[in-house]
Short mmCIF file of C-alpha atoms in Angstrom, two decimals:
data_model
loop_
_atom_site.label_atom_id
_atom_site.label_comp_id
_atom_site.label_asym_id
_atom_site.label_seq_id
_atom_site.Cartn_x
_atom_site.Cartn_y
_atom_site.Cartn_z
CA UNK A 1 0.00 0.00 0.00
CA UNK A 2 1.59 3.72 -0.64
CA UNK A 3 1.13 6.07 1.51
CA UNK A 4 3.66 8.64 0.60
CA UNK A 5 5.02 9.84 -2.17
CA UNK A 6 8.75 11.18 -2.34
CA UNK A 7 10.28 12.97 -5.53
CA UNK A 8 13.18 14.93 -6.31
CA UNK A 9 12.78 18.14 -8.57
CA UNK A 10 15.72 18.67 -10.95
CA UNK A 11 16.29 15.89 -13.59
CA UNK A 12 13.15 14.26 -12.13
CA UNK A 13 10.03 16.07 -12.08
CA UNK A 14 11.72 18.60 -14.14
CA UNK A 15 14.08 18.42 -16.91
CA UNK A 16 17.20 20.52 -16.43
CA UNK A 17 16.59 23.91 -17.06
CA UNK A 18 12.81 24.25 -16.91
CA UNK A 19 11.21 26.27 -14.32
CA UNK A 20 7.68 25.11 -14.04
CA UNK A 21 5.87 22.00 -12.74
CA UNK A 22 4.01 20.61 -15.24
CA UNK A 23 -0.10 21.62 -14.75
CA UNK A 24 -0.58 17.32 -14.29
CA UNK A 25 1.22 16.46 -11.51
CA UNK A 26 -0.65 19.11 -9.09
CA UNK A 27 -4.10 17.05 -10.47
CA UNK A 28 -2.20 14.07 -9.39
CA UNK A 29 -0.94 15.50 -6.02
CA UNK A 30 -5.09 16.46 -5.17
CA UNK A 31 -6.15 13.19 -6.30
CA UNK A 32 -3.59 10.90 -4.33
CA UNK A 33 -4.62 13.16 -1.28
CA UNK A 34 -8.28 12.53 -1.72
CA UNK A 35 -7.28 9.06 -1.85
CA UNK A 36 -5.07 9.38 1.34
CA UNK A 37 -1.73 9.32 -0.46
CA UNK A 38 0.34 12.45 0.48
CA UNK A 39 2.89 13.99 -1.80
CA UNK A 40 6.07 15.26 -0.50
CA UNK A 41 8.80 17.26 -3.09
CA UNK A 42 11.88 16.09 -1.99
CA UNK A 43 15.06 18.28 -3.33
CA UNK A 44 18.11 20.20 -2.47
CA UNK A 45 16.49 23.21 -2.98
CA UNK A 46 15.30 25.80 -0.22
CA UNK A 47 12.11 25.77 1.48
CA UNK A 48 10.77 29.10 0.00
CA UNK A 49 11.98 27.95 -3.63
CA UNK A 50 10.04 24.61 -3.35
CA UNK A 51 7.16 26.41 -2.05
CA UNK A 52 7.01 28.70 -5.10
CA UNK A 53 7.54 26.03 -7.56
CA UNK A 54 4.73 23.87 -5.97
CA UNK A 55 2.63 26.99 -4.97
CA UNK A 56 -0.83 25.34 -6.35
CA UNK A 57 -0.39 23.03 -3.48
CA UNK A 58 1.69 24.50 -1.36
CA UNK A 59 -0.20 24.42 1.72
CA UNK A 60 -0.91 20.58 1.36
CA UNK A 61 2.00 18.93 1.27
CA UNK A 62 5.31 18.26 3.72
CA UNK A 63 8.56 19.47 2.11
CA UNK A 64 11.78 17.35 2.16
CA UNK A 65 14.45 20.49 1.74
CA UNK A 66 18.21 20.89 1.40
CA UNK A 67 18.96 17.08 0.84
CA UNK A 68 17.10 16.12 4.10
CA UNK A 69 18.73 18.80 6.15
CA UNK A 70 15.06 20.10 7.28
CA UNK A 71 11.92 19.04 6.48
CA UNK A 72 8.47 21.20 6.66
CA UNK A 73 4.57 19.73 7.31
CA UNK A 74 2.02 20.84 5.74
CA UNK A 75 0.61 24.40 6.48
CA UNK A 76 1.54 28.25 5.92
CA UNK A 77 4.28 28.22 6.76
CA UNK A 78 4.67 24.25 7.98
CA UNK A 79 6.35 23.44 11.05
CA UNK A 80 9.74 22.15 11.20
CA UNK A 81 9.70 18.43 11.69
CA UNK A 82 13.09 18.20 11.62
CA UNK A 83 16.76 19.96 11.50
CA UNK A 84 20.21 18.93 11.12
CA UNK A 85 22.63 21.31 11.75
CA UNK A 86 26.11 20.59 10.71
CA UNK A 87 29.31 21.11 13.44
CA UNK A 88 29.53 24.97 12.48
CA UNK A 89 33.66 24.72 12.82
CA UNK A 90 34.15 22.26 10.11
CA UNK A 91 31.13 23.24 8.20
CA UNK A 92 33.34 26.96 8.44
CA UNK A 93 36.46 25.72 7.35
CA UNK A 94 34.42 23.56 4.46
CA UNK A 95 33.34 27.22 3.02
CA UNK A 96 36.95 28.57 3.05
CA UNK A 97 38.45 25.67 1.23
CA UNK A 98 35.31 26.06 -1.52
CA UNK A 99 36.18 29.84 -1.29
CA UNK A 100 39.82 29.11 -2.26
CA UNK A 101 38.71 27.27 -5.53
CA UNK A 102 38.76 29.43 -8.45
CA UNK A 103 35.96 28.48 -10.49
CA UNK A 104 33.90 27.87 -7.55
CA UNK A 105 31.11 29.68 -5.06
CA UNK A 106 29.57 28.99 -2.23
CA UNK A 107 26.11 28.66 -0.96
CA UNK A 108 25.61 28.20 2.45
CA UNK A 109 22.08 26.92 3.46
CA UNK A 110 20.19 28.29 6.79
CA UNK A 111 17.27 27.04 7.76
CA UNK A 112 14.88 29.31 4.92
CA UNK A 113 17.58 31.40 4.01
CA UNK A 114 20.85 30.88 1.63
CA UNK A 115 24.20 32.92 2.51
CA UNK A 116 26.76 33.71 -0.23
CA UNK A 117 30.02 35.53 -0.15
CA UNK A 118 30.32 36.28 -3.51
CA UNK A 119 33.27 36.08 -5.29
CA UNK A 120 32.46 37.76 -8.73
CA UNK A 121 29.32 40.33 -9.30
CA UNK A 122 26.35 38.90 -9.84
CA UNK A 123 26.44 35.32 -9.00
CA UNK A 124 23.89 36.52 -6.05
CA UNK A 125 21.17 37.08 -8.86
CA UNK A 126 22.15 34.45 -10.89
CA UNK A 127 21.85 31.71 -8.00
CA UNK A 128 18.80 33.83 -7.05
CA UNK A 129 16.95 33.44 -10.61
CA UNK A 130 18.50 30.41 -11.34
CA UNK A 131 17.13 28.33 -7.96
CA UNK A 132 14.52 30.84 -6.62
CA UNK A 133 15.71 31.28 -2.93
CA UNK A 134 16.08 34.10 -0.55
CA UNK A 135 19.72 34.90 -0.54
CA UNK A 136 21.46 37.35 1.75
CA UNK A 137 25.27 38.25 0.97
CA UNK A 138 27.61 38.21 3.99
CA UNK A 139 31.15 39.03 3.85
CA UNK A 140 32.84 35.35 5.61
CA UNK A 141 30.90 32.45 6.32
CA UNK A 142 31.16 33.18 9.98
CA UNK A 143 28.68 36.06 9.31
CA UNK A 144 25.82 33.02 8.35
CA UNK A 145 23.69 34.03 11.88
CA UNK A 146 22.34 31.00 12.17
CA UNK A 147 22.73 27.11 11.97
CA UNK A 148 24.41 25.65 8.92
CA UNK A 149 22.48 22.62 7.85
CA UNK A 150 24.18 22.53 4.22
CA UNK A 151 27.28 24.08 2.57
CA UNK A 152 27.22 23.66 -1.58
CA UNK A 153 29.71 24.37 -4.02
CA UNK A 154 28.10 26.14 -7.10
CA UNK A 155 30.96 25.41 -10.54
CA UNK A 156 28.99 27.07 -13.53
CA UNK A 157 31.84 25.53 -15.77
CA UNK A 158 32.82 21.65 -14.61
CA UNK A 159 32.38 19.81 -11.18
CA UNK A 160 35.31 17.50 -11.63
CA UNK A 161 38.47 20.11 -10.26
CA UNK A 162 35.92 21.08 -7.57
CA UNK A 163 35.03 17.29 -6.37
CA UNK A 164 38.90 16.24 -7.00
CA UNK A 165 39.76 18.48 -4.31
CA UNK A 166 36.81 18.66 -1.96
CA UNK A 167 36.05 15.30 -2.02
CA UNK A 168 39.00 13.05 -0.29
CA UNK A 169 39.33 15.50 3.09
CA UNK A 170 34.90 16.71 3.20
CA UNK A 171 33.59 13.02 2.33
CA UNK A 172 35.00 11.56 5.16
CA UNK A 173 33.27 14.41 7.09
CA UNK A 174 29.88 15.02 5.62
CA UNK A 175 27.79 13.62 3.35
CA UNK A 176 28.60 14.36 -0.24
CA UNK A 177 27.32 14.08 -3.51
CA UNK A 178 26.95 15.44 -6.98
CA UNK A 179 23.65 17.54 -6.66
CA UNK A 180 23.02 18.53 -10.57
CA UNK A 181 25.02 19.90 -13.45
CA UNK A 182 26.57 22.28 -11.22
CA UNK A 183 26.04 21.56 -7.90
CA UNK A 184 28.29 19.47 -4.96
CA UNK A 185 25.93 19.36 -1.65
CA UNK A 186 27.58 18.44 1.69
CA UNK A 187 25.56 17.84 4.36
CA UNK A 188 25.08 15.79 7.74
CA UNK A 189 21.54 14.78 7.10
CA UNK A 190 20.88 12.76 3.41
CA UNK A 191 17.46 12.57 1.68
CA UNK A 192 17.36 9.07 3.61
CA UNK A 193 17.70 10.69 7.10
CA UNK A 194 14.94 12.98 5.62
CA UNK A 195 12.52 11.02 4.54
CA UNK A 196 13.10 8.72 7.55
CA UNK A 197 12.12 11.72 9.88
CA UNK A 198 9.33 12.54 7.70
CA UNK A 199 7.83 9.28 8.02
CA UNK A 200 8.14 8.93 11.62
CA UNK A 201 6.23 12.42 12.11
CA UNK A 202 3.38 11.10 9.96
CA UNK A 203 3.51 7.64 11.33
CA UNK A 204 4.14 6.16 7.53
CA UNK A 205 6.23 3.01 7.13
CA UNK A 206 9.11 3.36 5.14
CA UNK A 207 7.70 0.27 3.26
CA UNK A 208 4.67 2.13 2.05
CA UNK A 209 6.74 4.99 0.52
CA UNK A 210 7.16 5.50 -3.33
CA UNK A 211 10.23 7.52 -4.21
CA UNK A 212 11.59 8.96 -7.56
CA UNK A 213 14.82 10.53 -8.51
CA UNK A 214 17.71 10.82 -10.94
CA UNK A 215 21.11 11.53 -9.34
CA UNK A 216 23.37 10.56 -6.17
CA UNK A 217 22.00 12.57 -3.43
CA UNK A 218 18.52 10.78 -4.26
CA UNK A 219 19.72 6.92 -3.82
CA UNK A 220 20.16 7.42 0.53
CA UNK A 221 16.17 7.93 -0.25
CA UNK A 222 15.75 5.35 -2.68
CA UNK A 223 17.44 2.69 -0.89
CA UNK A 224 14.93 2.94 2.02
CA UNK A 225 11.37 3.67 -0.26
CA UNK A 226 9.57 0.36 -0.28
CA UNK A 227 9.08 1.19 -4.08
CA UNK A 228 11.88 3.25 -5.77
CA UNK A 229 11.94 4.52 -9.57
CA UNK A 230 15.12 6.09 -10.78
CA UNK A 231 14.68 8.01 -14.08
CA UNK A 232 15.76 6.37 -17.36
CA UNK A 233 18.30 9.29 -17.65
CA UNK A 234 20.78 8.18 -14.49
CA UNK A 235 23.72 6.81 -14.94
CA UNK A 236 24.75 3.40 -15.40
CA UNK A 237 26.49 3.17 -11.82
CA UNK A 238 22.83 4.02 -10.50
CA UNK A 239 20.54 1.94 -12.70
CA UNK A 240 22.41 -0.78 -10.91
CA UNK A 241 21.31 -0.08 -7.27
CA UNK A 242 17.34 0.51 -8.01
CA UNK A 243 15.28 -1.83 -9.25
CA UNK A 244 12.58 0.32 -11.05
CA UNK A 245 13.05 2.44 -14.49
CA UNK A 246 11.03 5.18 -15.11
CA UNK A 247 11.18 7.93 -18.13
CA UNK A 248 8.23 9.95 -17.20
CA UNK A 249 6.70 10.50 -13.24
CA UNK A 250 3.29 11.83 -14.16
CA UNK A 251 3.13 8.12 -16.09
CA UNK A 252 3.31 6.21 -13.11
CA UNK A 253 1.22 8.67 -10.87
CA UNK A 254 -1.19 7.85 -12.48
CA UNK A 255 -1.28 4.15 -12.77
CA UNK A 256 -2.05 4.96 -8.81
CA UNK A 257 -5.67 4.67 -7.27
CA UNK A 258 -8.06 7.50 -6.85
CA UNK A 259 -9.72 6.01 -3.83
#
């Protein structure tokens, strides 16, 4: 029986690059609720950018944010179900050795809020049109007043220097993963930790979750969903770990019941 529905954003519900939530799945997210299956985005992104980009439904469904790091119920705003803060020391000295790498920037993820110290000019409106959160500028990381629950590394050009020299020291530290086109995430919570604490809010086995998503930072989650789908478009390395193809969401959302 599913209960819960859990699905990453970029490269999953949408294609790289698009901005909008196809009109279909928001008939699909009322439906499954009338038929007492909730819907739950589940992303890297920010709170208020998920909100936005689900706005139709906004104030029905929990929110899975910043690879697990917090989650949100239901409501206007939701209430925090749960928050992982990362050890603010390391998570500091993770931001200066991003800050030292010339190609990249680095976004540094509050609870609602994203903190840059921007290195060139405006890679605070690019990240800010480009992801759709609310973004303050601060001069060092150890101006971020509040609880770091993820540090990312944004690389407009290639990931690879960026990973080659994060990776061996931060991995060991955090978790990390390749978070999109662009992206490196580190975090202490995972989209498994996530949607584990999500579950045990609602009182949901783990068993009667569906989960979809397309990259690295998505497989903590769909190792634990009692009925994963990766999309068609993952890589070989990750087609081997999930049972369960899938080329289009909206395809299998509606193979679900309506009561």
């Amino acid at each position: 029986m599913i209960r819960l529905i859990a699905s990453d954003i970029d490269g999953t519900l949408l294609p790289y690059g698009a901005k909008e939530i196809p009109q279909e799945i928001f008939s699909h997210i009322r439906r499954l609720k009338g038929a007492g299956i909730l819907f739950c985005p589940a992303s890297g992104r920010q709170y208020t950018s998920l909100r936005r980009l689900f706005a139709p439904v906004a104030d029905e469904v929990p929110f899975l944010c910043e690879n697990g790091a917090v989650v949100f119920g239901p409501g206007s705003p939701g209430p925090v179900l749960s928050k992982t803060a990362m050890d603010r020391p390391l998570a500091e000295a993770l931001c200066r050795d991003i800050l030292a790498l010339p190609e990249a920037e680095v976004l540094i993820s509050g609870a609602n809020t994203s903190y840059l110290c921007p290195k060139v000019p405006g890679v605070e409106e690019k990240i800010r049109r480009s992801l759709g959160n609310h973004t303050l500028a601060v001069p060092s990381p150890a101006e971020v007043p509040e609880d770091i629950i993820k540090v990312s590394v944004f690389c407009p050009g290639t990931l690879e220097p960026a990973k080659a020299a994060l990776f061996p020291r931060w991995e060991t530290i955090f978790h990390a993963a390749v978070a999109g086109i662009a992206w490196l995430d580190f975090t202490l919570a995972d989209k498994g930790s996530g949607l584990t604490a999500l579950c045990q809010a609602l009182e949901i086995s783990l068993e009667d979750v569906m989960a979809f998503g397309d990259n690295y930072n998505d497989l903590p989650m769909l190792k634990l969903a009692g009925h994963p789908y990766l999309m068609e478009s993952a890589a070989p390395a990750l087609q081997a770990q999930v049972p369960h193809l899938c080329r289009n969401v909206a395809d299998i959302l509606a193979t679900l019941p309506s009561q």
